[in-house]
Structure formats: structure tokens, C-alpha cells
Amino acid sequence: MTDSRVPPTDSQPPTASEVPEPAGQLARRTVLVAGGAAVTAVGVGGVLSANASAQEATPAAAAATSTDDTCYTLTSELVEGPYYIDADKIRRDVTEDQEGIPLTLDLKVIDADTCRPLRNAAIDIWHCNATGVYSGYESTGGGGGPAPTGAPPSGTPTGTPTGGPPGGGGGHQEPTDDDRFLRGTWHTDRHGKVTFRTVFPGWYQGRCVHIHVKVHVDGEWTDAGYEGGHTCHTGQLFFDEKSVIATSVLEPYVSNTATRTTLTEDGIYPQNGHAGGLLYLQYDRRHIGRGVRARLTLGVAPDETNDGEGGGGPGGPGGPSASASPSASAS
């Protein structure tokens, strides 16, 4: 990974997402996967929507459910997909000129065994734009191809993925152009946290709405960017159906006529809630266009190598049931 910009350091002023948690809270936290039940949190005027299909336990609840062997649910390893480009944009705001609902993405990365935050890890995110196109691959119709025209999609999506969905296989294609919108890499702070600014993704045939993510550790931040180390986690981040349907009636999402795959129909999402990458979301349910805030804690195994190039989905090579072996390969 290289970049001409000066690497980030912890000397920068912390953002709102970098405020430390109360003492003692992190050390005994876990995720209770509650079978996908959703709740609505009512804020001022009853308009704040927040999904919580699994709750992050309080210290007391975590103490009752965790063991000496497991501190945190290990986040599912998923496929890389064909549209990964190796970290050539060191930045937190990846929006560029892309239109869409503003999305603030707060991630926290911890060692799943010890619950200790991973400091100075390099986090990559990349996703398609509102009309389903990945930067770097526009000439080949990367993702959903050029912006479609015609009637907008219905509120209830139809169709199921067939064959190998775009973005589902292991190993990435070489980029065909120099565009890099909706891609970026940044470091975690001393609390294991990082915040990205982007737009709510769109969709393309065969996949539900998602964001790709990689976590790199044991490398070094230099004047050229992030070098060495290995990839300990490759995953994807997902959005609940209510939020996706709410976006689909707004521009530019309403112009996306690709058949939309739902979360339950998707062949990559492992159907296991937040451990599989399902984001916690907060937004004004009457005015989602004003912006969405998403957050998730990623529990990873820093000594392992999970580069997501094994192919397959849940249960397949590189899926959540696969066991990755430690490797010295660099990312």
C-alpha cells in the first residue's frame, strides 16, 4: 500500500468517534445474537430509527455470558470480491463527487480473544455508488454497470441471485481506469476506532446493499503510506431492509432499476446478525436523506491471515466456517 501523503498519526485531534469508553466497559463486552429481532428507538418527535437486532451487552450481562476463552464474537470472514484496489487513497472522506445520502461509518476493531483495541491497524473500505457502479471498473460495468434508466424499483424487491453474483468470488480484477471514488484507507486510533465519511451504497444485480472492509495489522505507516504486515480480516458490512427501502425512493437511488437482492436472499451475507457484518444504524426515519450513522465493532484474530481470496460464501472457502491459518504474506 502506497500513497504520497504523510501517514496519519495519533497526534491529530481526536474526532467524536475517538472518545474513549468508560473505564472497564470494553474489557467484558460481547455480542448477544438475538435472532434478528428489530426495535425502534423513539427520539425527539418520534423520528429517530435505530436497528438493534443484537444488543451490545452491559458489563454485567457480558460477565454472565462470556468465558475466559472468548471475549468477543469473532466477525465472519467473507470473500473479497473482484473490485478491491490495494489502498492507494489514504483518507477518511471517500465521497469525492458522488451523489447520495451522507453516511458516517464508525468502526471499532478489537482482538476477539483479549478484547484489546487494535491500534494503528489499516482499515480499507470500498463500495459501489448509488447506481451500483464501483470506481476503477466503470468501463467494464463494474458492479451494476452504467447508471440505468427507466421506471424506479418497487418497494418490495423481487428476484433471487443466480450463479456467481458480482462481487461474490475470491480474487480481484485489475482496475481499468483511475477513478477511486468511494474507496479509502485510514488508521485506527489508540481505542481501535476509525470513522469514514461516504454515501449510502446502492445495489446491483445479485447482491444486497453492502460495504467491503479489510483490516491490516503488523505493518508500518511511512511517508509512502502503509507497508508490510498482513490482512487479518476481510468482511462485508450490511444494511437492514427498512433502511434500504427508505433510500430507494430518493434520488439518485430511485434511478437504479437493477433487480435488488434482499438481505435474506443474498448469497454472501451469513445471516448471523452483527457477527456477520450487520450494521447498527441511526437516522431520522421521516427524513433519511439528511444522513445515516452506522457503527459496528469488528472482533478479529490479528495473528491469522484472512485475505478473502478463497471464494465462495457462507460455509465455503473463505466463508465464516472456514479456518484460516497464520501466514506471513503481506497485503
Coordinates of C-alpha atoms in Angstrom, one line a residue:
M1 CA 0.0 0.0 0.0
T2 CA 1.5 3.3 -1.0
D3 CA 0.4 6.9 -1.0
S4 CA 2.2 10.2 -1.5
R5 CA 0.6 11.7 1.5
V6 CA 2.1 11.9 5.0
P7 CA 0.8 9.0 7.1
P8 CA -1.8 9.6 9.8
T9 CA -0.6 9.8 13.4
D10 CA -2.3 9.8 16.8
S11 CA -1.1 13.3 17.3
Q12 CA -4.1 14.5 15.3
P13 CA -7.1 15.9 17.3
P14 CA -9.5 13.1 18.1
T15 CA -12.8 13.0 16.3
A16 CA -16.1 12.5 18.1
S17 CA -15.8 8.7 17.3
E18 CA -12.4 8.6 19.1
V19 CA -13.7 9.4 22.6
P20 CA -12.7 6.6 24.9
E21 CA -15.3 4.4 26.5
P22 CA -15.9 4.4 30.3
A23 CA -13.2 2.6 32.1
G24 CA -13.9 -1.1 32.5
Q25 CA -16.6 -1.3 29.8
L26 CA -14.6 -2.7 27.0
A27 CA -12.9 -5.5 28.9
R28 CA -16.1 -7.6 29.4
R29 CA -18.2 -6.9 26.3
T30 CA -19.8 -9.4 24.0
V31 CA -22.5 -9.6 21.3
L32 CA -25.7 -11.5 22.0
V33 CA -27.1 -12.5 18.6
A34 CA -30.8 -12.3 19.2
G35 CA -32.2 -13.9 16.1
G36 CA -32.7 -10.8 14.0
A37 CA -35.5 -9.1 16.0
A38 CA -35.6 -5.3 15.3
V39 CA -36.6 -2.5 17.6
T40 CA -37.2 1.2 17.1
A41 CA -35.7 3.8 19.4
V42 CA -38.0 6.8 19.6
G43 CA -36.2 10.1 19.8
V44 CA -37.3 13.7 19.8
G45 CA -40.6 13.8 17.9
G46 CA -40.5 10.0 17.5
V47 CA -38.4 10.1 14.4
L48 CA -35.1 8.5 15.3
S49 CA -34.8 5.0 13.9
A50 CA -32.2 2.6 15.3
N51 CA -31.9 -1.1 14.4
A52 CA -30.8 -3.4 17.2
S53 CA -31.2 -7.0 16.2
A54 CA -28.5 -7.8 18.7
Q55 CA -27.6 -5.7 21.7
E56 CA -24.0 -4.9 22.9
A57 CA -24.2 -6.3 26.4
T58 CA -23.7 -4.2 29.5
P59 CA -20.6 -5.2 31.6
A60 CA -22.9 -7.3 33.9
A61 CA -24.6 -9.1 31.1
A62 CA -21.2 -9.7 29.4
A63 CA -19.8 -11.2 32.5
A64 CA -22.6 -13.6 32.7
T65 CA -22.3 -14.8 29.1
S66 CA -18.5 -14.6 28.2
T67 CA -15.9 -17.1 29.3
D68 CA -12.2 -17.0 29.9
D69 CA -11.7 -18.4 26.3
T70 CA -13.9 -15.9 24.4
C71 CA -14.0 -12.2 24.9
Y72 CA -16.0 -11.2 21.8
T73 CA -17.8 -12.7 18.9
L74 CA -15.4 -13.3 16.0
T75 CA -16.6 -11.3 13.0
S76 CA -17.3 -13.5 10.0
E77 CA -14.7 -13.8 7.3
L78 CA -16.2 -13.2 3.8
V79 CA -15.0 -13.0 0.3
E80 CA -13.0 -10.1 -1.1
G81 CA -14.9 -9.8 -4.4
P82 CA -13.4 -8.7 -7.7
Y83 CA -13.3 -5.0 -7.2
Y84 CA -10.7 -4.5 -4.5
I85 CA -7.9 -2.0 -5.2
D86 CA -4.9 -2.0 -2.8
A87 CA -5.1 1.1 -0.7
D88 CA -4.0 3.9 -2.9
K89 CA -6.2 6.6 -1.2
I90 CA -5.2 7.3 2.4
R91 CA -8.2 9.3 3.6
R92 CA -11.3 9.2 5.8
D93 CA -13.7 11.0 3.5
V94 CA -14.1 8.9 0.4
T95 CA -17.2 10.6 -1.1
E96 CA -15.5 12.7 -3.8
D97 CA -18.2 13.9 -6.2
Q98 CA -20.6 11.0 -5.7
E99 CA -24.3 11.8 -5.0
G100 CA -26.2 10.0 -2.3
I101 CA -27.4 10.1 1.3
P102 CA -24.5 11.1 3.6
L103 CA -23.2 8.1 5.6
T104 CA -20.9 8.3 8.6
L105 CA -19.3 4.9 9.3
D106 CA -17.9 4.3 12.8
L107 CA -15.9 1.1 13.2
K108 CA -14.0 -0.3 16.1
V109 CA -11.5 -3.1 15.8
I110 CA -10.5 -5.4 18.7
D111 CA -8.7 -8.6 19.3
A112 CA -11.6 -11.1 19.7
D113 CA -9.5 -13.1 22.3
T114 CA -8.4 -10.3 24.6
C115 CA -10.9 -7.5 23.8
R116 CA -7.9 -5.1 23.4
P117 CA -8.3 -2.5 20.7
L118 CA -6.0 -2.8 17.7
R119 CA -4.1 0.5 17.4
N120 CA -2.7 1.8 14.1
A121 CA -4.3 -1.0 12.1
A122 CA -5.0 0.0 8.5
I123 CA -8.7 -0.2 7.5
D124 CA -9.8 -0.3 3.9
I125 CA -13.4 0.3 2.8
W126 CA -14.9 0.2 -0.7
H127 CA -18.4 0.0 -2.2
C128 CA -20.4 0.8 -5.2
N129 CA -22.2 4.1 -5.8
A130 CA -26.0 4.8 -5.7
T131 CA -26.5 3.3 -9.1
G132 CA -24.4 0.2 -8.4
V133 CA -21.0 1.1 -10.0
Y134 CA -17.6 0.5 -8.5
S135 CA -14.9 3.1 -9.2
G136 CA -11.9 1.8 -11.2
Y137 CA -14.2 -0.6 -13.2
E138 CA -16.6 1.7 -14.9
S139 CA -15.5 0.8 -18.4
T140 CA -16.4 -2.9 -17.7
G141 CA -19.6 -2.1 -15.9
G142 CA -18.1 -3.0 -12.6
G143 CA -21.0 -3.9 -10.2
G144 CA -24.2 -2.7 -11.8
G145 CA -22.7 -1.0 -14.9
P146 CA -23.6 2.5 -16.1
A147 CA -26.5 4.3 -14.4
P148 CA -29.7 2.7 -15.6
T149 CA -32.8 4.5 -16.9
G150 CA -36.5 3.6 -16.8
A151 CA -39.0 3.0 -14.1
P152 CA -37.8 3.0 -10.4
P153 CA -37.8 -0.2 -8.4
S154 CA -40.8 -1.3 -6.4
G155 CA -40.8 -1.0 -2.6
T156 CA -40.8 -4.8 -2.3
P157 CA -37.7 -6.3 -4.0
T158 CA -38.0 -9.4 -6.1
G159 CA -35.7 -11.9 -7.6
T160 CA -33.0 -14.2 -6.2
P161 CA -29.3 -14.3 -7.0
T162 CA -28.3 -16.9 -9.6
G163 CA -24.9 -18.4 -10.3
G164 CA -22.0 -16.4 -9.0
P165 CA -23.2 -12.9 -8.1
P166 CA -20.9 -10.0 -9.0
G167 CA -18.6 -9.3 -6.1
G168 CA -19.1 -12.8 -4.7
G169 CA -15.9 -14.6 -5.9
G170 CA -12.5 -14.5 -4.5
G171 CA -9.6 -12.6 -6.0
H172 CA -9.9 -9.1 -7.6
Q173 CA -9.7 -7.9 -11.1
E174 CA -7.2 -5.4 -12.3
P175 CA -8.7 -1.9 -12.4
T176 CA -9.5 -0.4 -15.8
D177 CA -9.4 3.3 -15.0
D178 CA -8.1 5.8 -12.5
D179 CA -11.3 6.7 -10.7
R180 CA -11.2 5.9 -6.9
F181 CA -14.5 7.3 -5.5
L182 CA -16.0 5.5 -2.5
R183 CA -12.6 3.9 -1.6
G184 CA -10.2 4.8 1.2
T185 CA -7.8 3.6 3.9
W186 CA -7.3 5.0 7.3
H187 CA -5.7 4.0 10.6
T188 CA -7.4 3.1 13.9
D189 CA -6.7 5.3 16.9
R190 CA -5.5 4.1 20.3
H191 CA -9.0 2.9 21.1
G192 CA -9.2 0.8 17.9
K193 CA -11.7 3.3 16.3
V194 CA -11.9 4.8 12.9
T195 CA -14.6 6.9 11.2
F196 CA -15.2 7.2 7.4
R197 CA -17.5 9.6 5.6
T198 CA -19.1 8.3 2.5
V199 CA -22.6 7.9 0.9
F200 CA -25.2 5.2 1.5
P201 CA -24.4 2.5 -1.1
G202 CA -26.7 1.4 -3.9
W203 CA -27.2 -2.1 -5.3
Y204 CA -26.6 -4.2 -8.4
Q205 CA -28.0 -7.5 -9.6
G206 CA -27.2 -10.5 -7.4
R207 CA -26.1 -8.6 -4.3
C208 CA -27.8 -6.9 -1.4
V209 CA -26.6 -3.4 -0.3
H210 CA -23.1 -3.8 1.3
I211 CA -19.7 -2.2 2.0
H212 CA -16.4 -4.2 1.8
V213 CA -13.9 -3.9 4.6
K214 CA -10.3 -5.2 5.3
V215 CA -8.2 -4.9 8.4
H216 CA -4.4 -5.0 8.0
V217 CA -2.0 -5.3 11.0
D218 CA 1.7 -5.6 11.8
G219 CA 2.6 -3.2 9.0
E220 CA 4.2 0.3 9.3
W221 CA 2.9 3.7 8.5
T222 CA 5.7 5.5 6.5
D223 CA 5.9 8.6 4.2
A224 CA 4.7 6.3 1.4
G225 CA 1.7 5.1 3.3
Y226 CA 1.1 1.7 4.9
E227 CA 3.6 -1.0 4.2
G228 CA 4.1 -4.7 5.1
G229 CA 2.0 -6.6 7.6
H230 CA -0.8 -8.9 6.7
T231 CA -4.6 -8.9 6.3
C232 CA -6.2 -10.4 9.4
H233 CA -9.8 -9.7 8.4
T234 CA -11.8 -9.4 5.2
G235 CA -15.5 -8.9 5.6
Q236 CA -18.6 -7.0 4.4
L237 CA -20.9 -4.7 6.1
F238 CA -24.7 -4.9 5.6
F239 CA -27.8 -2.8 5.9
D240 CA -31.3 -3.8 7.2
E241 CA -34.1 -3.8 4.7
K242 CA -36.1 -0.9 6.2
S243 CA -33.2 1.5 5.6
V244 CA -32.6 0.3 2.0
I245 CA -36.3 0.6 1.1
A246 CA -36.3 4.1 2.6
T247 CA -33.4 5.1 0.4
S248 CA -34.8 3.6 -2.8
V249 CA -37.5 6.3 -3.2
L250 CA -34.9 9.1 -3.2
E251 CA -32.6 10.3 -5.9
P252 CA -30.2 9.1 -7.1
Y253 CA -31.2 5.6 -5.8
V254 CA -34.6 5.8 -7.5
S255 CA -32.8 5.8 -10.8
N256 CA -31.3 2.4 -10.1
T257 CA -33.5 -0.1 -11.9
A258 CA -31.4 -3.2 -11.3
T259 CA -33.2 -6.1 -9.6
R260 CA -32.4 -5.7 -5.9
T261 CA -31.5 -8.7 -3.8
T262 CA -32.7 -8.6 -0.2
L263 CA -30.6 -9.3 2.9
T264 CA -32.2 -12.7 3.3
E265 CA -31.7 -13.6 -0.4
D266 CA -28.1 -12.6 -0.5
G267 CA -25.7 -15.5 -1.1
I268 CA -22.8 -13.8 0.8
Y269 CA -24.3 -12.4 3.9
P270 CA -24.0 -15.3 6.5
Q271 CA -27.4 -14.5 8.1
N272 CA -25.9 -14.2 11.6
G273 CA -26.7 -10.6 12.5
H274 CA -23.9 -8.2 13.7
A275 CA -21.3 -11.0 13.9
G276 CA -21.8 -11.3 10.1
G277 CA -21.4 -7.6 9.5
L278 CA -25.0 -6.2 10.0
L279 CA -24.6 -2.6 10.9
Y280 CA -26.3 -0.7 13.7
L281 CA -28.0 2.3 12.0
Q282 CA -29.3 5.6 13.3
Y283 CA -31.3 8.1 11.1
D284 CA -34.4 10.2 11.0
R285 CA -37.0 7.7 9.7
R286 CA -39.1 10.5 8.1
H287 CA -36.0 12.2 6.5
I288 CA -33.4 9.6 5.9
G289 CA -32.0 11.8 3.1
R290 CA -30.5 14.0 5.9
G291 CA -28.0 11.3 6.6
V292 CA -27.3 8.0 8.3
R293 CA -24.9 7.0 11.0
A294 CA -23.7 3.4 11.0
R295 CA -21.5 1.6 13.6
L296 CA -20.1 -1.8 14.3
T297 CA -17.3 -3.5 16.4
L298 CA -15.2 -5.9 14.4
G299 CA -13.7 -8.8 16.5
V300 CA -10.7 -10.1 14.6
A301 CA -7.9 -12.6 15.1
P302 CA -4.8 -10.5 14.5
D303 CA -2.4 -13.4 14.3
E304 CA -4.3 -15.0 11.4
T305 CA -4.3 -14.1 7.7
N306 CA -7.8 -13.8 6.1
D307 CA -7.4 -12.1 2.7
G308 CA -10.8 -13.1 1.4
E309 CA -9.5 -14.7 -1.8
G310 CA -10.7 -18.2 -1.1
G311 CA -14.0 -17.7 -3.0
G312 CA -17.4 -19.0 -2.0
G313 CA -19.9 -17.6 0.5
P314 CA -21.1 -18.8 4.0
G315 CA -19.8 -22.3 4.6
G316 CA -17.5 -22.2 1.6
P317 CA -13.7 -21.5 1.3
G318 CA -13.2 -18.1 2.9
G319 CA -16.6 -18.1 4.5
P320 CA -17.4 -17.9 8.2
S321 CA -17.0 -21.6 8.8
A322 CA -13.5 -21.7 7.2
S323 CA -10.5 -21.8 9.4
A324 CA -7.6 -19.5 8.2
S325 CA -4.1 -20.4 9.1
P326 CA -1.5 -17.8 10.1
S327 CA 0.6 -16.6 7.2
A328 CA 3.5 -14.2 6.7
S329 CA 2.1 -13.0 3.4
A330 CA 1.9 -9.2 3.1
S331 CA -1.2 -7.4 2.0

